[in-house]
Structures are given as structure tokens and as C-alpha cells.
Amino acid sequence: MNLNNVFESNYKKLGFLVLNQETVEAINSDEYKAYIKVLYLPEDYQVTIDFKQYQTKSPSLFFINSNQYLQINKEGKKQGYFMYYNRDFYCVQIHDAEVACDGLLFNNIFEMPMTTLPDQEVLFIEGIFNQIQEEFVSPDSSQEEMIRTYLKQLIIKATRIWKIQQLGVLNEEPSKEMDFFRDFSRLVEIHFRTKHTVADYADILGVAPKTLSNKFNRLELTQPNDIIKDRIILEAKRLLGYSSLSVKEIAYQLGYEDPAYFNRLFTNKVGDTPSNFKKKYLQGKNVQLE
């Protein structure tokens, strides 16, 4: 691993890795867990992000937040890249801006971290990664600003592509409506441990619960109640799979004073009890390690 591909100054940090057996092992460990991550993967790569598997059929970008779990399961034949950075390096805009560190690519109601690149954009994206790599070959006083500029270009371009691929009819909505859905998504991310009902979020957004649900209904989006519960279940899975907390402790941490109620909610949503999920997940991890 080339450890020189790291910029670090005044709490700000960004690193750049070319994918190979050694770097993939490091990425699959906890070494980069705390960072925001960007992956460029050509075809025939397979990754798992938060219990979902993704297979690349053509060059793709993955934007992974610091609270998500990443595993590269299979490498393709062509070169891939991995970039990681902290919020001090790039989080200069207001939190709900589309291209900020909590923007659409990292936090959206679709829980979709993958952006498949159209053929005409591949050279542009590869060019950005090559330029960032060049900055580590001959750094100078403007290195930090140059890398940040390339990173911002990458995020803006990927956000545009992601919106076309994922938002469908939402793209035709006025920007005020788009902001409303973004606000809801952001609020769920902030409050899901303590606020579990549609009424809780409607109250913060200053609308009636029925109005909130109707906005999602009109565009045939996943219902707000399901989005809230899915976020709670995702966190429960993370804690079951990656922490030593008991089911009861996880229930309390997610705001449920009655562990039996939490058990029922999880079982209804997942089709398995929390205990069984944990057992099966740990068995699966051990099989992969052998």
C-alpha cells in the first residue's frame, strides 16, 4: 500500500488507494470505518454495503457514509480506486445541500449508494481520479484546494447522474418539493432512535401527518412510516452484526422500552427474530473468512 497517498493537515484528512489484494484487505478491515468513502469500480466487482450486495456490470461509483458497512467481495480485472476523507476535509456546505457531505449520494430515502456511469461519463470520472492521484505524485502548496476541487466535481457530476437514474418523476417536481423530501430523509437520519412515528416528523416539518403521507402517495414513493421503520431496522441489523450488544440493549438504544415490541417489529420486517438474524449473520461471516 502506498501510504504517501494521504493528505493530512489541521484535522483534515483525505487518502487515495489503488485497489489490489493488499488494499482490499485493509478496506475490508475497520481501518477506514470512520471515514466517508468513494469507490470507483469497473465491471465485475462485487461489494456488500449494509447487508445488500451490488454487482457492477459497467463502471460505477459508490458513495458510502461513515456509519455504513462496506465489504469488497470480488475484484474485477480492471483497475478500481478507493478514496476516503473526513468531514473536516470536505463538509463545508450546509448539511442539507445536495452536494454536501450529507447530500443525496450519502443520505437518501432510496438507500441507494450506487451510481452507474453512462458510457460518455466514464473518461471524465476516470480523469478526476487520475488527477487526484497526480496530486500525490508532486504535491505543492495548493494540493489541498486542488484535491477538494476535484472531489467536489466528482460529487456534483455523480449527483446529477444519480438523480436521473433514481428520482424518476421526482425530477419533474419543483425544487421546493424536492427539498421537502430531502428534509424528511435528513430528519429521519437524525432522529430515528427517538422519533418513531409519522406524526413526529410531520410536527417538525410543520405539516399534518396526512399531508406528509399524501405527498409520498402522490408520487408512489415508499410510505413515510416504512422509511422510518426501515431505518430503525437497518440500524438494528448493524448493531446485531457488528456489536456485542444484546437484543434487549439494542432495543433500548433504538428507543424501545419494551424489548418484546421491538422483537415483533424486527421479526415482521425481516422475517426472522433478532437473535436468529445475529446467529445466521455471524455464521455467514465466519464461512467467508475461512
XYZ file of N, CA, C and O in Angstrom, residues 100-188:
356
model
N -23.400 18.406 -0.391
C -22.600 18.457 0.835
C -22.290 17.037 1.306
O -22.673 16.060 0.671
N -21.611 16.927 2.431
C -21.196 15.597 2.901
C -22.392 14.749 3.333
O -22.288 13.533 3.448
N -23.544 15.385 3.567
C -24.763 14.621 3.862
C -25.750 14.748 2.714
O -26.953 14.627 2.895
N -25.239 14.999 1.523
C -26.090 15.224 0.360
C -26.746 13.953 -0.145
O -26.648 12.881 0.463
N -27.394 14.082 -1.294
C -28.193 12.992 -1.862
C -27.449 11.672 -1.989
O -28.003 10.607 -1.768
N -26.174 11.733 -2.362
C -25.428 10.494 -2.605
C -25.217 9.705 -1.321
O -25.086 8.477 -1.346
N -25.156 10.404 -0.198
C -24.845 9.752 1.068
C -26.058 9.524 1.959
O -26.004 8.778 2.920
N -27.141 10.214 1.662
C -28.312 10.127 2.537
C -29.558 10.375 1.706
O -29.864 11.507 1.360
N -30.263 9.288 1.357
C -31.467 9.460 0.541
C -32.494 8.401 0.912
O -32.155 7.333 1.427
N -33.744 8.690 0.643
C -34.835 7.798 1.054
C -34.822 6.478 0.280
O -35.494 5.533 0.651
N -34.025 6.412 -0.792
C -33.961 5.181 -1.591
C -32.880 4.216 -1.086
O -32.791 3.083 -1.553
N -32.022 4.709 -0.161
C -30.911 3.898 0.358
C -30.116 3.272 -0.794
O -29.802 2.083 -0.790
N -29.799 4.082 -1.788
C -29.071 3.611 -2.970
C -27.692 4.280 -3.042
O -27.569 5.450 -3.384
N -26.621 3.543 -2.694
C -25.276 4.132 -2.692
C -24.569 4.062 -4.046
O -23.478 4.587 -4.214
N -25.194 3.398 -5.037
C -24.525 3.098 -6.307
C -24.967 4.054 -7.419
O -26.143 4.351 -7.557
N -24.004 4.531 -8.182
C -24.281 5.340 -9.361
C -23.602 4.675 -10.554
O -22.373 4.608 -10.612
N -24.387 4.156 -11.478
C -23.837 3.522 -12.678
C -23.501 4.619 -13.686
O -24.341 5.463 -13.987
N -22.274 4.606 -14.189
C -21.834 5.682 -15.067
C -22.263 5.442 -16.525
O -21.984 4.371 -17.078
N -22.907 6.425 -17.149
C -23.165 6.324 -18.591
C -21.821 6.269 -19.328
O -20.829 6.847 -18.859
N -21.797 5.600 -20.482
C -20.540 5.435 -21.233
C -19.812 6.753 -21.456
O -18.582 6.831 -21.328
N -20.565 7.808 -21.759
C -19.933 9.086 -22.106
C -19.322 9.798 -20.902
O -18.589 10.777 -21.062
N -19.609 9.317 -19.678
C -19.068 9.961 -18.475
C -17.863 9.223 -17.892
O -17.200 9.734 -16.994
N -17.584 8.024 -18.377
C -16.530 7.200 -17.768
C -15.165 7.884 -17.848
O -14.434 7.963 -16.853
N -14.813 8.418 -19.015
C -13.499 9.064 -19.177
C -13.363 10.279 -18.263
O -12.301 10.520 -17.688
N -14.448 11.037 -18.124
C -14.417 12.215 -17.248
C -14.142 11.798 -15.800
O -13.280 12.370 -15.120
N -14.858 10.777 -15.322
C -14.708 10.325 -13.934
C -13.329 9.712 -13.712
O -12.657 10.004 -12.713
N -12.885 8.875 -14.649
C -11.537 8.298 -14.524
C -10.482 9.401 -14.525
O -9.481 9.320 -13.808
N -10.730 10.449 -15.321
C -9.808 11.588 -15.367
C -9.681 12.273 -14.022
O -8.572 12.652 -13.601
N -10.798 12.423 -13.317
C -10.753 13.046 -11.989
C -9.901 12.211 -11.025
O -9.047 12.733 -10.301
N -10.125 10.892 -11.032
C -9.331 10.037 -10.143
C -7.844 10.086 -10.513
O -6.975 10.116 -9.638
N -7.543 10.125 -11.806
C -6.142 10.220 -12.245
C -5.517 11.543 -11.806
O -4.349 11.582 -11.388
N -6.313 12.620 -11.880
C -5.800 13.931 -11.466
C -5.535 13.957 -9.959
O -4.528 14.518 -9.511
N -6.432 13.354 -9.182
C -6.213 13.302 -7.722
C -4.957 12.498 -7.424
O -4.131 12.892 -6.583
N -4.791 11.377 -8.126
C -3.595 10.552 -7.941
C -2.330 11.358 -8.265
O -1.321 11.271 -7.557
N -2.398 12.173 -9.338
C -1.259 13.014 -9.728
C -0.871 13.995 -8.623
O 0.293 14.318 -8.448
N -1.885 14.498 -7.890
C -1.624 15.474 -6.832
C -0.722 14.899 -5.736
O -0.037 15.639 -5.038
N -0.745 13.575 -5.591
C 0.108 12.944 -4.579
C 1.517 12.672 -5.109
O 2.438 12.447 -4.339
N 1.667 12.702 -6.427
C 2.990 12.463 -7.040
C 3.878 13.690 -6.858
O 5.054 13.584 -6.504
N 3.310 14.867 -7.084
C 4.115 16.098 -6.939
C 3.297 17.162 -6.219
O 2.791 18.111 -6.830
N 3.129 16.987 -4.908
C 2.298 17.939 -4.143
C 2.961 19.310 -4.017
O 4.188 19.414 -3.992
N 2.143 20.356 -3.979
C 2.670 21.688 -3.670
C 1.710 22.393 -2.727
O 0.782 21.778 -2.187
N 1.870 23.677 -2.546
C 1.094 24.404 -1.528
C -0.403 24.426 -1.823
O -1.213 24.637 -0.923
N -0.782 24.241 -3.083
C -2.209 24.279 -3.420
C -2.829 22.884 -3.487
O -3.957 22.721 -3.948
N -2.098 21.867 -3.006
C -2.571 20.477 -3.112
C -3.953 20.291 -2.481
O -4.851 19.720 -3.096
N -4.126 20.793 -1.260
C -5.397 20.592 -0.550
C -6.565 21.154 -1.344
O -7.584 20.474 -1.554
N -6.434 22.391 -1.822
C -7.540 23.033 -2.534
C -7.810 22.341 -3.865
O -8.961 22.204 -4.291
N -6.744 21.872 -4.506
C -6.894 21.198 -5.793
C -7.647 19.879 -5.613
O -8.583 19.578 -6.366
N -7.253 19.099 -4.612
C -7.929 17.815 -4.364
C -9.392 18.052 -4.012
O -10.285 17.352 -4.492
N -9.643 19.062 -3.176
C -11.020 19.338 -2.778
C -11.867 19.758 -3.995
O -13.032 19.394 -4.104
N -11.267 20.496 -4.898
C -11.966 20.909 -6.120
C -12.329 19.693 -6.965
O -13.454 19.581 -7.481
N -11.389 18.759 -7.117
C -11.669 17.535 -7.881
C -12.761 16.700 -7.201
O -13.657 16.157 -7.862
N -12.687 16.610 -5.867
C -13.684 15.841 -5.116
C -15.074 16.454 -5.305
O -16.064 15.741 -5.526
N -15.137 17.771 -5.242
C -16.427 18.451 -5.413
C -16.974 18.227 -6.825
O -18.174 17.974 -6.999
N -16.103 18.286 -7.831
C -16.516 17.998 -9.216
C -17.104 16.594 -9.318
O -18.140 16.382 -9.952
N -16.427 15.653 -8.688
C -16.862 14.252 -8.706
C -18.251 14.111 -8.094
O -19.138 13.457 -8.655
N -18.465 14.754 -6.948
C -19.742 14.658 -6.246
C -20.864 15.334 -7.038
O -21.971 14.804 -7.147
N -20.576 16.512 -7.618
C -21.591 17.222 -8.410
C -21.994 16.393 -9.625
O -23.186 16.198 -9.917
N -21.008 15.888 -10.348
C -21.288 15.091 -11.548
C -22.070 13.830 -11.187
O -23.071 13.493 -11.828
N -21.639 13.133 -10.132
C -22.319 11.897 -9.724
C -23.731 12.183 -9.231
O -24.651 11.388 -9.471
N -23.939 13.306 -8.556
C -25.276 13.672 -8.069
C -26.228 13.876 -9.249
O -27.371 13.414 -9.228
N -25.748 14.538 -10.285
C -26.584 14.748 -11.480
C -26.988 13.410 -12.105
O -28.146 13.209 -12.475
N -26.016 12.505 -12.237
C -26.293 11.196 -12.840
C -27.245 10.403 -11.948
O -28.211 9.794 -12.424
N -26.979 10.415 -10.629
C -27.805 9.661 -9.670
C -29.257 10.135 -9.727
O -30.182 9.322 -9.715
N -29.461 11.434 -9.804
C -30.828 11.982 -9.832
C -31.591 11.484 -11.056
O -32.760 11.109 -10.954
N -30.919 11.452 -12.196
C -31.567 10.960 -13.424
C -31.927 9.481 -13.273
O -33.010 9.041 -13.649
N -31.019 8.700 -12.671
C -31.216 7.255 -12.560
C -32.224 6.863 -11.482
O -32.955 5.878 -11.636
N -32.290 7.611 -10.388
C -33.061 7.163 -9.224
C -34.356 7.921 -8.964
O -35.293 7.366 -8.416
N -34.406 9.188 -9.318
C -35.537 10.003 -8.859
C -36.782 9.911 -9.731
O -37.883 10.175 -9.262
N -36.618 9.538 -10.984
C -37.796 9.379 -11.842
C -38.679 10.611 -11.844
O -38.222 11.716 -12.132
N -39.956 10.434 -11.466
C -40.920 11.551 -11.507
C -40.531 12.682 -10.551
O -40.949 13.829 -10.757
N -39.742 12.375 -9.553
C -39.323 13.424 -8.614
C -38.532 14.518 -9.313
O -38.528 15.670 -8.880
N -37.826 14.142 -10.404
C -37.045 15.133 -11.157
C -37.923 16.230 -11.744
O -37.443 17.326 -12.040
N -39.205 15.922 -11.932
C -40.112 16.902 -12.532
C -40.786 17.778 -11.475
O -41.555 18.690 -11.803
N -40.507 17.495 -10.203
C -41.130 18.269 -9.127
C -40.413 19.609 -8.928
O -39.212 19.716 -9.193
N -41.136 20.623 -8.450
C -40.482 21.899 -8.130
C -39.406 21.685 -7.065
O -39.508 20.771 -6.241
N -38.399 22.522 -7.074
C -37.278 22.349 -6.133
C -37.752 22.407 -4.675
O -37.184 21.754 -3.797
N -38.828 23.161 -4.424
C -39.359 23.245 -3.055
C -39.852 21.870 -2.576
O -39.654 21.482 -1.419
N -40.500 21.113 -3.475
C -40.963 19.765 -3.130
C -39.774 18.829 -2.928
O -39.750 18.013 -2.014
N -38.785 18.948 -3.801
C -37.571 18.131 -3.676
C -36.921 18.373 -2.313
O -36.494 17.442 -1.639
N -36.862 19.645 -1.918
C -36.265 19.996 -0.621
C -37.057 19.362 0.523
O -36.485 18.953 1.534
N -38.380 19.287 0.356
C -39.225 18.700 1.395
C -38.859 17.228 1.609
O -38.699 16.773 2.743
N -38.729 16.468 0.518
C -38.366 15.047 0.633
C -36.962 14.882 1.211
O -36.708 13.976 2.002
N -36.052 15.778 0.808
C -34.688 15.742 1.354
C -34.711 16.019 2.857
O -34.025 15.365 3.626
N -35.520 17.013 3.260
C -35.612 17.354 4.686
C -36.138 16.167 5.494
O -35.630 15.867 6.570
N -37.158 15.514 4.962
C -37.715 14.349 5.661
C -36.652 13.266 5.826
O -36.451 12.729 6.917
N -35.952 12.975 4.738
C -34.904 11.952 4.767
C -33.822 12.313 5.792
O -33.375 11.468 6.577
N -33.409 13.564 5.810
C -32.364 14.029 6.724
C -32.840 13.950 8.182
O -32.097 13.536 9.074
N -34.100 14.323 8.407
C -34.645 14.293 9.771
C -34.747 12.864 10.307
O -34.483 12.607 11.482
N -35.136 11.929 9.430
C -35.187 10.522 9.851
C -33.789 10.056 10.273
O -33.623 9.392 11.299
